[in-house]
Coordinates of C-alpha atoms in Angstrom, one line a residue:
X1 CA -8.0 4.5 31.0
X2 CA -6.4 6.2 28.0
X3 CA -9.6 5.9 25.9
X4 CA -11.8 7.2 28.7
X5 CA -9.1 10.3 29.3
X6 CA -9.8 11.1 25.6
X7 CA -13.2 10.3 25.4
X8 CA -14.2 12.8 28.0
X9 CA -11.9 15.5 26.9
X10 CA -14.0 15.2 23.6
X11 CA -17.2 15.3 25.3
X12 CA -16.3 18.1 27.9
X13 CA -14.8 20.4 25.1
X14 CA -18.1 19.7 23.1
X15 CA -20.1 20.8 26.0
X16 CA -18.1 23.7 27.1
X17 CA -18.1 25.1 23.4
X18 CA -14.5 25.7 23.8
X19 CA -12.8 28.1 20.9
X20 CA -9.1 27.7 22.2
X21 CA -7.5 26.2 25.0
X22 CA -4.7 28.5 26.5
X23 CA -3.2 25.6 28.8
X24 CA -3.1 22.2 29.9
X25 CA -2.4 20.7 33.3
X26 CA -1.3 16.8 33.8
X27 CA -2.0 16.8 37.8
X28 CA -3.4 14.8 41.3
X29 CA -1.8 11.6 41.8
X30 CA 1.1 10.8 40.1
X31 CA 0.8 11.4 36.2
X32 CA 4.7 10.8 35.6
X33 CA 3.6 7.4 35.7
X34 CA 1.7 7.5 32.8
X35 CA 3.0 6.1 29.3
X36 CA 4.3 9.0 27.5
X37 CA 1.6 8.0 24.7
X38 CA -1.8 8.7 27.4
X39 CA -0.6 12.6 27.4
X40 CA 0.3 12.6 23.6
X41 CA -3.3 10.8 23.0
X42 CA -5.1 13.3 25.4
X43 CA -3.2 16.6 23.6
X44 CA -3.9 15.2 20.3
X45 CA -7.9 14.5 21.3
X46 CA -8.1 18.6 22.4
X47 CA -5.9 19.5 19.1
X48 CA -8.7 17.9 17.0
X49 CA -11.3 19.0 18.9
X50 CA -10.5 22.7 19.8
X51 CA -7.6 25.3 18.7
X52 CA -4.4 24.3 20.8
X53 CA -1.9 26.9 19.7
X54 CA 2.0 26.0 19.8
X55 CA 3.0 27.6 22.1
X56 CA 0.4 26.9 24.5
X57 CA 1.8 25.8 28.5
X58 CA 1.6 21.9 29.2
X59 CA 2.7 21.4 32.6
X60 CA 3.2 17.4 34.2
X61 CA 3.2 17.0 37.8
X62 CA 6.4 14.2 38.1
X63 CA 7.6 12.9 41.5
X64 CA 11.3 12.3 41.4
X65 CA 11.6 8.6 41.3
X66 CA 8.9 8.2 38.6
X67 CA 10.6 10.3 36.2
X68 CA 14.2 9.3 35.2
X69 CA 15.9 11.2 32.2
X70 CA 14.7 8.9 29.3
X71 CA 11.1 9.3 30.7
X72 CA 11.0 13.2 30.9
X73 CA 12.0 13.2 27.5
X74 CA 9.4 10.7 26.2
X75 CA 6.7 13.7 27.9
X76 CA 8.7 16.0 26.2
X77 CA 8.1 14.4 22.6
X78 CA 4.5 13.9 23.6
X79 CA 4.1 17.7 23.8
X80 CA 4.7 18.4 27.4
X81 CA 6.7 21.8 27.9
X82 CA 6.7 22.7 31.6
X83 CA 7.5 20.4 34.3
X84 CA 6.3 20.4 38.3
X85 CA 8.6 18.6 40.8
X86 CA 7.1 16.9 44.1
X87 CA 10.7 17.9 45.4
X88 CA 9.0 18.4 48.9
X89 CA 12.3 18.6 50.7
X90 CA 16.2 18.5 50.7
X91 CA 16.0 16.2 53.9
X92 CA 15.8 12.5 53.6
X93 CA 14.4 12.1 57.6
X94 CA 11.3 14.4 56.4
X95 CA 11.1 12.5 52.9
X96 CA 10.6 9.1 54.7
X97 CA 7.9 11.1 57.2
X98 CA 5.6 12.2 54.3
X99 CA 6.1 8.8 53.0
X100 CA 8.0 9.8 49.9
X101 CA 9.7 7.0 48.0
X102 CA 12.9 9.5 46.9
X103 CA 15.6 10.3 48.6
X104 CA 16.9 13.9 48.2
X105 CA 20.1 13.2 45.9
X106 CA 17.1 11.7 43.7
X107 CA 14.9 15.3 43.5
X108 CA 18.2 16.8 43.1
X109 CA 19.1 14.8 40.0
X110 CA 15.6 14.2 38.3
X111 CA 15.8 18.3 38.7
X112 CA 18.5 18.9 36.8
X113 CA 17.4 16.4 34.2
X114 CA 14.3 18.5 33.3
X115 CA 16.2 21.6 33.4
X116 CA 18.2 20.6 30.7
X117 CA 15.5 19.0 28.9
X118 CA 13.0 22.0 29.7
X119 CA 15.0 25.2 30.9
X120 CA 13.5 27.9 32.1
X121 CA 9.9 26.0 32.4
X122 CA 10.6 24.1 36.1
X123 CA 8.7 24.4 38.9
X124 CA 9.8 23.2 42.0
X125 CA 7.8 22.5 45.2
X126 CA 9.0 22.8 48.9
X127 CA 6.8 22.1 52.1
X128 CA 6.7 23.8 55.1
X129 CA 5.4 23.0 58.9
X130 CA 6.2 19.7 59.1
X131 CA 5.9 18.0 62.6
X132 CA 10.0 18.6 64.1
X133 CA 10.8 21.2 61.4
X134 CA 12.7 24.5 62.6
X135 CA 13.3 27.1 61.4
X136 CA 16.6 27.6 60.7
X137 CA 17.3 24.0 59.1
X138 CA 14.3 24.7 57.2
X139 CA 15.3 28.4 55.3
X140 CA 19.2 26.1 54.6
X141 CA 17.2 23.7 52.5
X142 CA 15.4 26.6 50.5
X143 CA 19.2 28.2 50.0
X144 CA 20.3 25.1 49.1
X145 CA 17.6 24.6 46.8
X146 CA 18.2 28.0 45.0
X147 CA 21.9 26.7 44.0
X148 CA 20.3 24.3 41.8
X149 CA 16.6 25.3 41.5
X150 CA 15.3 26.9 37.9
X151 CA 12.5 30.2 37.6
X152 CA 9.3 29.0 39.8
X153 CA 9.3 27.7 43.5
X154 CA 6.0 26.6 45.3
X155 CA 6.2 27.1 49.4
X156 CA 3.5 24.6 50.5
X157 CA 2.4 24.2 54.1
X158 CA 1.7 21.0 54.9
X159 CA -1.7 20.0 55.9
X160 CA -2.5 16.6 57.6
X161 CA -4.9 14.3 55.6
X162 CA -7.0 11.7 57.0
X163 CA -6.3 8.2 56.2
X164 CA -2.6 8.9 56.0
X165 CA 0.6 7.6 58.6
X166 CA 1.5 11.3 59.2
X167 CA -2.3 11.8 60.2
X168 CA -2.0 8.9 62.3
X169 CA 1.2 9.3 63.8
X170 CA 0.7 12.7 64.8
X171 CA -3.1 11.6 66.3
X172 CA -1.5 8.5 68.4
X173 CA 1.2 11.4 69.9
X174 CA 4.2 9.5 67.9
X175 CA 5.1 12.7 66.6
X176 CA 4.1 16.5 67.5
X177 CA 1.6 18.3 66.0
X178 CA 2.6 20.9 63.3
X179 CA 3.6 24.6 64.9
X180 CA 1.5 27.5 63.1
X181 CA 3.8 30.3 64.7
X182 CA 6.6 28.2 63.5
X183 CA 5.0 27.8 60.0
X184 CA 4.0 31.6 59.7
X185 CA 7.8 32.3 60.8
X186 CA 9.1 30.2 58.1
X187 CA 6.8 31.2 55.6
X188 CA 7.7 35.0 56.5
X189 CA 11.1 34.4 56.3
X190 CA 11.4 31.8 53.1
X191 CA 9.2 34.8 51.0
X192 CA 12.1 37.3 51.9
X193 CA 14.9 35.1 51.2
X194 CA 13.2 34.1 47.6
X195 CA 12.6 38.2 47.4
X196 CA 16.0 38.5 48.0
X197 CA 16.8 36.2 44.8
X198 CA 15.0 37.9 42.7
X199 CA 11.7 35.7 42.7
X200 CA 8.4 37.4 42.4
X201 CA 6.0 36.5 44.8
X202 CA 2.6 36.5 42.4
X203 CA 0.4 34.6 44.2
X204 CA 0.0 33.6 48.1
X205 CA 2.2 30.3 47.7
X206 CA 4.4 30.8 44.1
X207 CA 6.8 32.5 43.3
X208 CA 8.7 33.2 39.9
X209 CA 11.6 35.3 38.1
X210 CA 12.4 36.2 34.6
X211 CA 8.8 36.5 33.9
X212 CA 8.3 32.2 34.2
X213 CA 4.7 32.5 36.3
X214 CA 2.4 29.2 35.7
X215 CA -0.7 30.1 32.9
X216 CA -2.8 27.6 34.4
X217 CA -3.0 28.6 37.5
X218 CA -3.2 31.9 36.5
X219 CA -6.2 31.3 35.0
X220 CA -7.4 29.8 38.5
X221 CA -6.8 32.8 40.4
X222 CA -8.1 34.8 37.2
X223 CA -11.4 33.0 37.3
X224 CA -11.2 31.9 34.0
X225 CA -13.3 28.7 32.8
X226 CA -11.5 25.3 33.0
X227 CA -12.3 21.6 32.4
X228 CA -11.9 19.1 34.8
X229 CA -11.0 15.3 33.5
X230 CA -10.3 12.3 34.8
X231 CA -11.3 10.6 38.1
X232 CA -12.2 13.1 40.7
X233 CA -11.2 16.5 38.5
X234 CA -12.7 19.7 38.7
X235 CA -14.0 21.8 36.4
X236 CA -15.4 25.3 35.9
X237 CA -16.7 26.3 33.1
X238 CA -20.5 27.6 31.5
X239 CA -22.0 24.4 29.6
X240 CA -23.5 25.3 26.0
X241 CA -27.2 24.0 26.7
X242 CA -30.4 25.7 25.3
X243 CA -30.5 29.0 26.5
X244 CA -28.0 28.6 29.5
X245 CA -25.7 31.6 30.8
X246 CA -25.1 30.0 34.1
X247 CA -21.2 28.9 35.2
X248 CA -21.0 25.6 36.9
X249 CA -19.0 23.9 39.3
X250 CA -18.4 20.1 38.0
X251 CA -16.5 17.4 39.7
X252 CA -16.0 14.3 38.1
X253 CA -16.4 10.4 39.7
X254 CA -13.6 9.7 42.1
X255 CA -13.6 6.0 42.2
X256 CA -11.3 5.4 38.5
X257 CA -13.8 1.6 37.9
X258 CA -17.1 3.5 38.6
X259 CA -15.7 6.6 36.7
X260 CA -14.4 4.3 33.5
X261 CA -18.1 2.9 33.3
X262 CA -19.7 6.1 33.0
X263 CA -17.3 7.4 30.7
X264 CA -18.2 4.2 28.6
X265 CA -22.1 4.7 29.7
X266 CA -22.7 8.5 28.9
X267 CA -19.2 10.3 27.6
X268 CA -18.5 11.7 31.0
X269 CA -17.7 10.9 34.5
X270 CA -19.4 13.6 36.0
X271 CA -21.0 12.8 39.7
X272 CA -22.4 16.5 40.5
X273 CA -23.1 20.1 38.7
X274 CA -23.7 22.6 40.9
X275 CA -25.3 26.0 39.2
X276 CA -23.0 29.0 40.4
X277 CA -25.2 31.5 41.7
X278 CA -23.8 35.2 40.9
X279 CA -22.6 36.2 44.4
X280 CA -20.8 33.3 44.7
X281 CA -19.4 33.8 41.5
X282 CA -17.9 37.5 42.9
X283 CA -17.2 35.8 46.2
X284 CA -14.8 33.4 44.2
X285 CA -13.4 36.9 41.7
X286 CA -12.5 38.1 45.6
X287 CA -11.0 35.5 47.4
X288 CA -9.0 34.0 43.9
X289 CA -8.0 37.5 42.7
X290 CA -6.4 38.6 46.4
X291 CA -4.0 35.9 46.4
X292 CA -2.4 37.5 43.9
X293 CA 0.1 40.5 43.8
X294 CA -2.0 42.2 41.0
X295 CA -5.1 41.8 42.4
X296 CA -8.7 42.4 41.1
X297 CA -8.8 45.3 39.0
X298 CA -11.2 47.2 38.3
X299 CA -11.9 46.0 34.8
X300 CA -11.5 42.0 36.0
X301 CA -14.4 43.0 38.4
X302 CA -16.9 44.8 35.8
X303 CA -16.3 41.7 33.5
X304 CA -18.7 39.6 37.0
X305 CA -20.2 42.9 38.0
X306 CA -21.1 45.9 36.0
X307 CA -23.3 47.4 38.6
X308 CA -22.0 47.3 41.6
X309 CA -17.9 48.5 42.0
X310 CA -15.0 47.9 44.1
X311 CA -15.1 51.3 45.5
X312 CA -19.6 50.8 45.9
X313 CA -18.7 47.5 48.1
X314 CA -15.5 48.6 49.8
X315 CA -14.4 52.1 49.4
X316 CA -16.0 53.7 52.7
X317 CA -16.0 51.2 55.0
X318 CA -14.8 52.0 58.2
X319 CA -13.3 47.9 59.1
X320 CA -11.7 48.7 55.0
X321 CA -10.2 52.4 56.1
X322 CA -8.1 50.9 58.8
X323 CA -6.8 47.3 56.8
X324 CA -5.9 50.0 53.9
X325 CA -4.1 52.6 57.1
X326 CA -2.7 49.4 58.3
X327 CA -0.8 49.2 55.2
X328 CA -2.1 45.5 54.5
X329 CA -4.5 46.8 51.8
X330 CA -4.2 49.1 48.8
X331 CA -7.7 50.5 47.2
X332 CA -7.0 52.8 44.5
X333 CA -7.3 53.3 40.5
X334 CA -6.0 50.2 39.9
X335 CA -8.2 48.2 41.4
X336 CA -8.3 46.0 45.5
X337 CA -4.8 44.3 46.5
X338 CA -3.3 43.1 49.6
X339 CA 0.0 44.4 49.8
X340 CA 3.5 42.5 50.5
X341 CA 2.4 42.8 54.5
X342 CA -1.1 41.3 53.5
X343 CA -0.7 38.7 51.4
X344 CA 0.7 36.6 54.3
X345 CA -2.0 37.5 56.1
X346 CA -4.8 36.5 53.9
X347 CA -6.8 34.5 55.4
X348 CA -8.0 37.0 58.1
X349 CA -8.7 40.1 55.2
X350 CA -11.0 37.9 53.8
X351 CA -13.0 37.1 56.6
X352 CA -13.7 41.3 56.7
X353 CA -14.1 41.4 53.0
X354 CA -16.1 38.6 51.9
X355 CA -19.0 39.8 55.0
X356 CA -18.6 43.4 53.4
X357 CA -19.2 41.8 49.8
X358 CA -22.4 39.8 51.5
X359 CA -23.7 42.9 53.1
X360 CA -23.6 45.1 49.6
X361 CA -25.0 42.7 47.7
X362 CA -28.4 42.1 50.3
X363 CA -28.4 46.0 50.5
X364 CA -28.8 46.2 46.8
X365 CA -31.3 43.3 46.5
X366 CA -33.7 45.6 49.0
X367 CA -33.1 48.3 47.1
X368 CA -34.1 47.0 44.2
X369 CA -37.2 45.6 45.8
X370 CA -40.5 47.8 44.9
X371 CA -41.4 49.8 48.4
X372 CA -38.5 48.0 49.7

């Protein structure tokens, strides 16, 4: 598994034509339960292979019981510097319902392990909407949390997956299904009580102070290019073939056997490419960059779009006019952004804004047709 790790990261930064890699991200599944020397082989592959400066973010996603003291320090040798914990919750009932393995004195210790062995650079993560949950009980654990948390808290709501007991449970009427007014009301009220700490909310679910904000995913909501590897990874990034200008979308085998023989067969796992046409490419800028507080500036949008503007798609539209009176919207010199109000509220602007996108982009195609 180690030698296929490193020999796609060779073969995707060779395709990719990669200068410098700003961050790495050790994720999905549990990669705590790694050997130490997988991450330091994998780092070591991009250092030959592309420029990995010093000081560049490598994050590890480490569930509590997988990663006692000695072991977060053996990542740290290896050249991890940021940690993510699968903390989840402070309550050992809702633990045992998501089917974790750690108790909460467990996430409690392993967390202030890696803040001592990485302070400043831990994330936590907390769910929210879980079949039972309140409100109240719910917004204790997230104070509690704060007493002993570090700079950067993920709220999470949870959704049910297919295939898993909570699925199942909830399906056979065991247990009730997940509230969404609850949910919203939890997620309104845990946003103003991490406010209140002095956490930045800079994207729909994170939240950081003292400046600690995740590079990696900024480069997600950025859409910047990034490499997929490993068994069912994703990747976006433009390949470096004859002539080609075209961003793809590349997700790699799922199954780790099947994914290990192609590795072995061709250099990569890949199972599909998918050409990224150019309004799809703007769709993404709009629905990535609004999850942030920032944004998409007006500059971040020329750098998809040169033609056709912010202000060209959205600045006199009637549905726009009333989001931006409604105060869930701001338009202005600095670019589109929902405002504190909107962010929560997401899901519906986009719905306006993506048709609006849609419609300015087939308007310009006619225009540009001859006679048309």
């Amino acid at each position: 598994m180690r030698s296929c790790l490193v020999t796609e990261a060779q073969t995707l930064l060779r395709l990719s034509g990669v200068q410098r890699v700003e961050s790495v991200f050790f994720g999905g599944g549990t990669p705590s339960l790694a050997s130490p020397h997988t991450v330091a082989a994998i780092l070591e592959a991009v250092a030959q292979a592309t420029h990995l400066p010093a000081d560049c973010e490598v994050t590890l996603e480490a569930n509590p019981t997988s990663a006692p003291g000695s072991r977060l320090s053996a990542f740290g040798a290896a050249g991890v510097n940021r940690l993510s914990i699968g903390l989840q919750s402070l309550n050992d009932t809702e633990l045992q319902l998501l089917g974790r393995t750690h108790s909460a004195s467990d996430a409690l210790q392993t967390l202030a392990e890696a803040r001592r062995l990485f302070p400043g650079r831990v994330s936590v993560d907390l769910m929210l909407g879980l079949p039972t949950q309140q409100v109240g009980p719910w917004l204790r654990q997230l104070k509690e949390l704060l007493h002993h948390c570090d700079d950067h808290v993920s709220l999470y709501q949870l959704t049910l997956e297919r295939g898993t007991t909570l699925f199942t449970q909830v399906q056979q009427g065991a247990l009730p299904a997940p509230d969404p007014d609850l949910a919203a009301e939890m997620y309104q009220e845990g946003r103003a009580v991490l406010r209140e700490a002095g956490f930045r909310q800079y994207e729909v679910s994170n939240f950081a102070r003292n400046g600690a904000l995740s590079t990696h995913n900024w480069t997600y909501w950025q859409c910047g290019q990034y490499l997929g590897i490993g068994p069912g990874a994703h990747g976006r990034f433009v390949p470096q073939e004859a002539g080609s200008h075209v961003r793809e979308a590349r997700i790699q085998t799922l199954e780790p056997d099947i994914w290990m023989k192609e590795v072995m067969l061709h250099g990569h796992g890949t199972r599909k490419r998918i050409p990224l046409g150019k309004l799809e490419l703007l769709e993404e800028v709009l629905a990535m960059g609004l999850r942030t507080d920032v944004g998409i500036t007006h500059q971040h949008w020329q750098q998809f779009e040169p033609q056709l503007t912010l202000w060209d798609v959205f600045g006199t539209n009637k549905e726009v006019n009333t989001l931006l009176e409604q105060g869930l919207l701001q338009l202005d010199h600095g670019g589109l952004r929902c405002s504190w109000e909107g962010l929560a509220v997401l899901d519906s602007l986009l719905l306006t804004l993506l048709l609006l996108l849609q419609e300015a982009w087939q308007q310009r195609a006619l225009s540009s047709v001859p006679g048309g």
